[in-house]
Amino acid sequence: MFGKLYAQKYLFLLFLFLSLNILTSSAQLTVTPSGTAASLVAKLAGSGVTIVADSLICNTLANGTFVSASRTTTPLAIDSGIILCTGKASQASGAEPPLTSTAFGGAGDPDLTSYLGTTTVSKDGCALIIYFVPKGDTVSFNYQFGSEEYRQSTCGSYDDAFAFFIAGPGISTSYPGVNMALVPGTTVPVAVNTINCDTAGTTSGCTLSNCTAYGSGSPFTSLYTANYGNPYISYRGYTHVLTAKHSVTPCDTYRIKMAIVDAGNDQYDSGVFIEAGSLKTNTYHFDPTAISSLILGTPNSIVKGCPTDSLKIQGEYSLAYPVTLHLSYGGTGVSGVDYSALPDSVVMPAGATFTGFPILGLITPPAGVKTLTIYLTTSSTCGVVDTFNINILDAPSAAIINHDTTVCFGNTVQILTTGTSGLSYSWSPATYLSSTTASEPVSTPFAPIVYTMTATLPGSICPAMIDTMRINLVNMAVSILTHDTTICQKSPVDIMVAGSDSFYYTWTPAAGLNSSGVKDPVATPSVTTTYSLTVTKPGSTCSLLDHITITVIPNDFKIKTIDTFLCSGSTLVLNVSVSPAASTYTYTWSGPNGYYSNLENPVITTATALNAGDYIVTVTNEGLCSLPAIEKIRVFPTPSDTIKAPPIELCQYAPTMPLMVEGYSNLVWYNTAEDTIPNLAAPYPPTDKIGDFIYYTALISLQSNCIGPKEEVDVKVKSCCLGTVTVPSAFTPNGDGKNDVLRILKSADYVVDDFTIFDRWGVVIFHATGENQSWDGTYNGTPVDIGTYYYNATVNCIYSAKNQIQLKGDVTVVR
């Protein structure tokens, strides 16, 4: 009897409940509460059951699904499933302690109340009801029971109750039915007082007799695991993983009610964890690995005439009694013609999980693939529970067609076979064969030989098919002694052959041979040629083929070099070009003073007179054929004189002229100090502005055009015409040789453009330009009167009209 004692613990539990911080998941156990009947049943349903209906009578917080990663660190050994409990399902995930206890104040379960007895009240009931149709003859599922009643209320006078009631044909015609939650091998129900640590709790009324009273062996301590201080899962104790199992009639409808309640009061939670997918029946099916051979692309095949195969039938688990399984057959194959007679039933022995029966394909004339369909039934009402299709193939065959063949020495023979398509072949010995696995290999024998063919049907258990053939040989011992040869163009090769002089020898092609019908010809091919030799034995149809390849390396290429003349200090590049161009050429240079290089166009960065002379380049094609060529190199000295160029001064506005350095006529000019390309034309310094300018020049040899070191030439453009220009205020044209003429006083930088003298009435009495500007005091050859005269003058700088001077004034003539 289940029971529970309510031993003045309510105030303590209430305080503990209010202080707990309960999580719905931890690192080890995740609980998703508030499932529906459909979601919980879908989680449980496994193979061999068809769900008809379901219902859930439970506080929404008292059920859910769970996933556990804690099987090595907690007592919970089920990795996932559903939980039904008398408190909050979420509180199953959390540390132990504190106490896990939730009172919903809900009603109990009438079936469990009756099961408890009339003196005990049930509360906070949670029940999942499942209607299902089994395919097999046994239904089972796995579960673990956990409770807070363990340790403190162990062996108490009251006990939380849970049960798995099953009802249906052959079990119970009324609900709730029979409890499946029993200690294995007994009729003792699983409860706190039947599976525990065999130590009475501390609560008043807990005595060992409350545990032992359930029956022999109670309490079953070997099925119990205590839960002390675990950080991941609550409830103080757990059963081991147990299996609820009961026999059923296949294809009838059954009901299972999974229910749990608090007994006596609604404190101290208990819960049952039921494994996902474990609600299943002992179904039977053909082993999918039996007769699964893939033969010639056809799956699940047997072969006529081959050893007996067998088909296995598998059960989910063993039973304590034998089970008869029924068989029926269909397909295009005919029993007794295509396959041996088969049984209409087989027996699964007690304690076994499989049985089977043999299948043998019978030898008949080839008729193509036949089929055999086998149907498995467990009862007359349940129908077919599994089907297996077998393909029956014709017996294989294999044989050699061309037995005992004679071939000429050096010739080949293809071994011809006939047989079933898709066979695997193995030939021995491998000597002279093109392949040891081809169906029709090619043999090139050099001695008589016997071959053995072994043919097998891949994927089958059929015996190998064996046949043999012998190849006899007509020996013509002839071979070309001269190996494949590489020559330079137009070089002869003596081809030597070992063989009887009585044989006939024919060479092809004839091009390049001194004779195509002799045993040892001389070959001078112009291009790479493979010569084939056909040897025929007189009076025989046998002939022998051999060949030799003569590779011809061209040596008619043209080499072009460039004789070079350069100045000392310059970079010397040895130039060679070959036509036709090819990547197969290599180059070797030799020259003065032990010069050597293997580059195509080697470079001497600073040439001197020691580098002058003849350089010989040898061009080799493909490392074999070589031709030489000569390149002549002359090195001229570079002028070494230093140009002495004093600073050059130019007047502003003077005409622009080519820059000249006095004493030098063989100069070249550079635009900048970094410029490397000289100009023969001298630069034109700008004279339109005052400034200092730098130019660069060098001596050039008129004989070799070699250019000396670069020198700097400084040019200064300065302002000129800075002197004074005056006209005397009086002069004495009396012929005494002193101050007899009037002229403008100026430096040579100026030129008089105009000089005009007027009398007081504005009459021009003198006019002059240029340097003819002296007035002798006359007008039309007659001396003018003493007095004052007036003048206008225009004077320009000889370099530019921009510095023009205008003079006006008077002059006195004194006698």
Short mmCIF file of N, CA and C in Angstrom, two decimals, residues 26-29 68-77 225-233:
data_model
loop_
_atom_site.label_atom_id
_atom_site.label_comp_id
_atom_site.label_asym_id
_atom_site.label_seq_id
_atom_site.Cartn_x
_atom_site.Cartn_y
_atom_site.Cartn_z
N SER A 26 19.53 23.82 -16.13
CA SER A 26 20.90 24.00 -15.64
C SER A 26 21.83 23.54 -16.74
N ALA A 27 23.09 23.54 -16.38
CA ALA A 27 24.06 23.10 -17.39
C ALA A 27 23.91 21.62 -17.72
N GLN A 28 23.17 20.86 -16.87
CA GLN A 28 23.11 19.42 -17.06
C GLN A 28 21.72 18.91 -17.41
N LEU A 29 20.65 19.63 -17.06
CA LEU A 29 19.28 19.15 -17.29
C LEU A 29 18.42 20.32 -17.73
N SER A 68 18.64 15.67 -21.00
CA SER A 68 19.66 15.57 -19.96
C SER A 68 21.02 15.32 -20.57
N ALA A 69 21.99 16.12 -20.11
CA ALA A 69 23.39 15.88 -20.48
C ALA A 69 24.16 15.41 -19.27
N SER A 70 23.44 14.88 -18.28
CA SER A 70 24.05 14.66 -16.96
C SER A 70 24.14 13.19 -16.58
N ARG A 71 24.11 12.28 -17.57
CA ARG A 71 24.05 10.87 -17.21
C ARG A 71 25.29 10.39 -16.47
N THR A 72 26.42 11.09 -16.59
CA THR A 72 27.63 10.68 -15.87
C THR A 72 27.79 11.43 -14.55
N THR A 73 27.00 12.47 -14.33
CA THR A 73 27.18 13.27 -13.11
C THR A 73 25.93 13.32 -12.23
N THR A 74 24.83 12.72 -12.69
CA THR A 74 23.62 12.68 -11.88
C THR A 74 23.02 11.28 -11.95
N PRO A 75 22.07 10.98 -11.05
CA PRO A 75 21.42 9.64 -11.09
C PRO A 75 20.53 9.44 -12.30
N LEU A 76 20.19 10.52 -13.04
CA LEU A 76 19.29 10.38 -14.18
C LEU A 76 20.06 9.79 -15.36
N ALA A 77 19.73 8.54 -15.73
CA ALA A 77 20.45 7.84 -16.80
C ALA A 77 19.69 7.85 -18.12
N THR A 225 19.44 4.67 -6.19
CA THR A 225 20.61 5.57 -6.18
C THR A 225 20.25 6.82 -5.40
N ALA A 226 21.02 7.12 -4.37
CA ALA A 226 20.79 8.33 -3.58
C ALA A 226 21.33 9.55 -4.30
N ASN A 227 20.76 10.70 -4.04
CA ASN A 227 21.18 11.95 -4.69
C ASN A 227 21.52 12.97 -3.60
N TYR A 228 22.81 13.01 -3.24
CA TYR A 228 23.26 13.90 -2.17
C TYR A 228 23.96 15.12 -2.75
N GLY A 229 23.40 16.29 -2.56
CA GLY A 229 24.08 17.55 -2.89
C GLY A 229 24.42 17.72 -4.36
N ASN A 230 23.69 17.08 -5.25
CA ASN A 230 24.00 17.23 -6.67
C ASN A 230 23.60 18.63 -7.15
N PRO A 231 24.49 19.33 -7.88
CA PRO A 231 24.18 20.71 -8.28
C PRO A 231 23.26 20.81 -9.49
N TYR A 232 22.93 19.71 -10.13
CA TYR A 232 22.22 19.78 -11.40
C TYR A 232 20.80 19.23 -11.37
N ILE A 233 20.48 18.37 -10.42
CA ILE A 233 19.17 17.72 -10.45
C ILE A 233 18.66 17.55 -9.02
#
